[in-house]
């Protein structure tokens, strides 16, 4: 039954540094504010559709907006997206967890590596996390090739892995780039297939997608649909998902 399906929405809150991957430098305050504006639009949509979600946040971004983080923590799960989005060491695992814990007042249990790079599971466990959400079990040219990994939740080194959702057989990924660029009927089709098979769906996106980023030196597949167009597209997807199951945070799947 649809009521038994779990809908895991997660949001990667970070410094807006993706233009730097394509050679454009962005001032720090601008990188922070772009995400803040998009996050407010995200929270408005979540309130409208009664979404409980997981926010993977860099500790550095959270330190600039502590009041907003505490407000979000009253309804949503706060998790770590490392300390900074553009640099990382294993020491950042514990450092980001403790910083976010102090700001949010929540126990920080989950982690997602920026750009979904591979995580040292032993270091992650030793830093106090119980789950990781850094796996997209599909193939994306230039990013990752994870066809060999399980599509659904599994354990590694006593840490739960909660992958982003991909469809059975062809492993079509339902994530920010596909939802942005594909017609909504395609997203709905593969989402139904995932829910029929797995009884849950895990989808993630970034707040900066909900801001007008046309002026930045980004490929068309990233910036062609952004701002209010992306807000409308995301709203259509949330309206569909609301009819397919219950919105819950990642941590809810483990309790």
XYZ file of C-alpha atoms in Angstrom, residues 3-253:
251
model
C 0.819 4.531 2.924
C 3.647 2.110 3.723
C 6.077 3.735 1.279
C 8.766 5.971 2.744
C 9.790 9.123 0.870
C 13.260 10.343 1.843
C 13.940 13.879 0.645
C 17.381 15.267 1.392
C 18.928 18.663 0.727
C 22.650 19.392 0.386
C 23.234 22.803 1.975
C 26.667 24.152 1.122
C 28.695 27.061 -0.124
C 27.637 27.688 -3.746
C 30.992 26.677 -5.203
C 29.942 24.737 -8.300
C 30.957 27.620 -10.650
C 34.532 27.099 -9.437
C 34.473 23.631 -11.021
C 34.110 25.458 -14.342
C 36.669 28.206 -13.736
C 34.563 31.041 -12.266
C 35.437 32.367 -8.819
C 32.538 33.516 -6.630
C 32.927 35.817 -3.572
C 32.430 34.014 -0.260
C 29.428 36.023 0.912
C 27.732 35.458 -2.426
C 28.333 31.690 -2.160
C 26.724 31.665 1.275
C 23.767 33.868 0.346
C 22.837 31.994 -2.835
C 22.278 28.869 -0.739
C 20.438 30.787 1.971
C 17.954 32.214 -0.549
C 17.376 28.806 -2.071
C 17.001 27.234 1.349
C 14.218 29.631 2.279
C 12.345 28.728 -0.915
C 12.916 25.050 -0.076
C 11.524 25.437 3.433
C 8.444 27.205 2.082
C 7.760 24.280 -0.266
C 8.357 21.746 2.492
C 5.894 23.529 4.756
C 3.280 23.572 1.991
C 3.583 19.811 1.373
C 4.290 18.828 4.991
C 7.692 17.369 4.155
C 9.985 16.066 6.865
C 13.457 15.910 5.342
C 17.160 15.490 6.047
C 19.445 18.491 5.528
C 23.095 17.610 4.922
C 24.842 20.851 5.844
C 28.472 21.925 5.820
C 29.531 23.085 9.275
C 31.074 26.212 7.755
C 27.764 27.253 6.164
C 25.861 26.468 9.368
C 28.176 28.689 11.410
C 27.008 31.667 9.346
C 23.272 30.963 9.894
C 22.909 29.325 13.337
C 19.410 30.669 14.047
C 18.108 29.232 10.786
C 19.688 25.849 11.558
C 18.031 25.716 14.975
C 14.683 26.576 13.422
C 15.069 23.780 10.862
C 16.098 21.290 13.555
C 12.662 21.596 15.169
C 11.096 19.797 12.173
C 13.857 18.168 10.167
C 16.941 16.021 10.605
C 20.281 17.846 10.513
C 23.216 15.823 9.168
C 26.785 16.542 8.116
C 27.972 17.501 4.644
C 31.592 17.784 5.913
C 33.123 20.978 7.294
C 33.737 22.737 3.970
C 32.379 21.860 0.547
C 35.589 22.407 -1.406
C 38.142 20.734 0.860
C 38.166 17.673 3.104
C 40.278 15.659 5.538
C 39.200 12.741 7.725
C 39.488 15.051 10.742
C 36.572 17.042 9.315
C 34.259 14.105 10.003
C 34.258 14.543 13.758
C 34.787 18.301 13.584
C 31.714 18.888 11.426
C 29.592 16.528 13.528
C 30.458 18.315 16.764
C 29.993 21.779 15.258
C 26.589 20.940 13.783
C 25.548 19.243 17.008
C 26.345 22.363 19.012
C 24.541 24.669 16.579
C 21.428 22.540 16.017
C 20.986 20.923 19.430
C 20.483 17.573 17.628
C 22.539 14.412 17.740
C 24.220 14.274 14.323
C 24.054 10.693 13.043
C 24.327 10.957 9.250
C 26.933 12.059 6.721
C 27.107 12.805 2.996
C 30.417 13.514 1.322
C 30.524 16.590 -0.940
C 30.161 15.603 -4.595
C 29.391 12.068 -3.376
C 33.042 11.093 -3.232
C 34.034 7.838 -1.541
C 34.082 7.859 2.278
C 36.473 6.069 4.638
C 33.901 3.973 6.504
C 36.201 3.164 9.406
C 36.944 6.846 9.946
C 33.259 7.666 9.590
C 32.261 5.106 12.228
C 35.030 6.233 14.570
C 33.852 9.845 14.196
C 30.472 8.876 15.670
C 28.207 8.432 12.640
C 25.792 5.552 12.147
C 24.933 6.067 8.472
C 26.325 7.425 5.219
C 24.354 8.765 2.235
C 27.213 9.333 -0.208
C 26.410 6.612 -2.749
C 24.553 7.046 -6.013
C 24.529 3.431 -7.338
C 24.575 4.279 -11.029
C 27.027 5.574 -13.641
C 27.511 9.291 -14.219
C 30.328 10.178 -16.645
C 33.127 12.080 -14.935
C 31.592 11.625 -11.486
C 31.209 8.026 -10.411
C 30.659 4.476 -11.582
C 28.782 2.571 -8.875
C 26.959 -0.079 -10.884
C 28.514 -2.780 -8.701
C 27.069 -1.390 -5.447
C 23.676 -2.369 -3.964
C 20.722 -0.210 -4.937
C 19.148 -0.289 -1.469
C 20.236 0.048 2.155
C 23.136 -2.104 3.317
C 25.875 -2.114 5.960
C 29.622 -1.636 5.668
C 31.999 -1.623 8.674
C 29.010 -1.316 11.037
C 27.784 1.802 9.198
C 24.470 1.856 7.344
C 24.661 2.997 3.718
C 21.516 4.695 2.401
C 22.043 5.113 -1.368
C 20.231 7.588 -3.562
C 17.463 5.827 -5.424
C 17.896 4.325 -8.872
C 15.403 2.202 -10.748
C 15.575 -1.586 -10.939
C 17.443 -3.142 -13.893
C 18.494 0.002 -15.843
C 19.459 1.943 -12.703
C 17.934 5.228 -13.856
C 18.855 7.756 -11.120
C 16.134 9.915 -9.590
C 18.243 12.808 -8.339
C 18.705 16.524 -8.865
C 20.105 16.431 -12.414
C 17.531 13.980 -13.772
C 14.571 15.684 -12.122
C 15.812 19.043 -13.419
C 16.346 17.968 -17.023
C 13.806 15.213 -17.694
C 10.060 15.734 -18.210
C 8.110 15.193 -15.002
C 6.304 12.166 -16.456
C 9.641 10.351 -16.799
C 10.550 11.150 -13.199
C 7.140 9.918 -12.041
C 7.470 6.714 -14.092
C 10.805 5.708 -12.594
C 9.778 6.832 -9.112
C 6.775 4.490 -9.234
C 9.042 1.635 -10.359
C 11.412 2.295 -7.462
C 8.592 2.446 -4.915
C 6.990 -0.757 -6.202
C 10.263 -2.615 -5.797
C 11.900 -0.979 -2.757
C 8.995 0.563 -0.793
C 11.063 3.717 -0.331
C 12.587 6.425 -2.493
C 15.609 8.608 -1.670
C 15.953 11.844 -3.672
C 18.307 14.791 -3.118
C 18.831 18.289 -4.503
C 20.530 21.612 -3.633
C 18.919 24.878 -2.489
C 20.934 26.920 -5.011
C 18.977 25.247 -7.806
C 15.935 27.251 -6.671
C 17.771 30.547 -7.277
C 18.357 32.248 -10.623
C 21.923 31.187 -11.493
C 21.784 31.984 -15.208
C 24.595 34.557 -14.924
C 27.171 32.021 -13.769
C 29.591 30.141 -16.026
C 27.816 26.800 -15.735
C 26.781 24.205 -18.333
C 23.220 24.389 -19.615
C 22.319 21.071 -17.969
C 22.968 22.713 -14.577
C 21.541 26.213 -15.054
C 18.970 25.917 -17.866
C 16.206 25.188 -15.353
C 16.710 27.150 -12.167
C 15.010 29.752 -9.984
C 11.231 29.822 -10.234
C 11.242 27.236 -13.050
C 13.015 24.766 -10.789
C 10.732 25.674 -7.883
C 7.722 24.854 -10.067
C 9.262 21.570 -11.185
C 10.157 20.568 -7.641
C 6.680 21.483 -6.443
C 5.160 19.209 -9.081
C 7.400 16.361 -7.940
C 6.582 16.924 -4.254
C 2.867 17.016 -5.035
C 3.237 13.643 -6.752
C 5.352 12.150 -3.950
C 2.903 13.299 -1.292
C 0.389 10.881 -2.842
C 2.876 7.998 -2.943
C 3.846 7.594 0.704
C 5.031 9.193 3.911
C 7.793 11.793 4.009
C 10.478 10.917 6.529
C 14.087 11.710 7.399
C 16.951 9.322 6.780
C 17.329 8.634 10.504
C 13.678 7.528 10.633
C 14.555 4.563 8.405
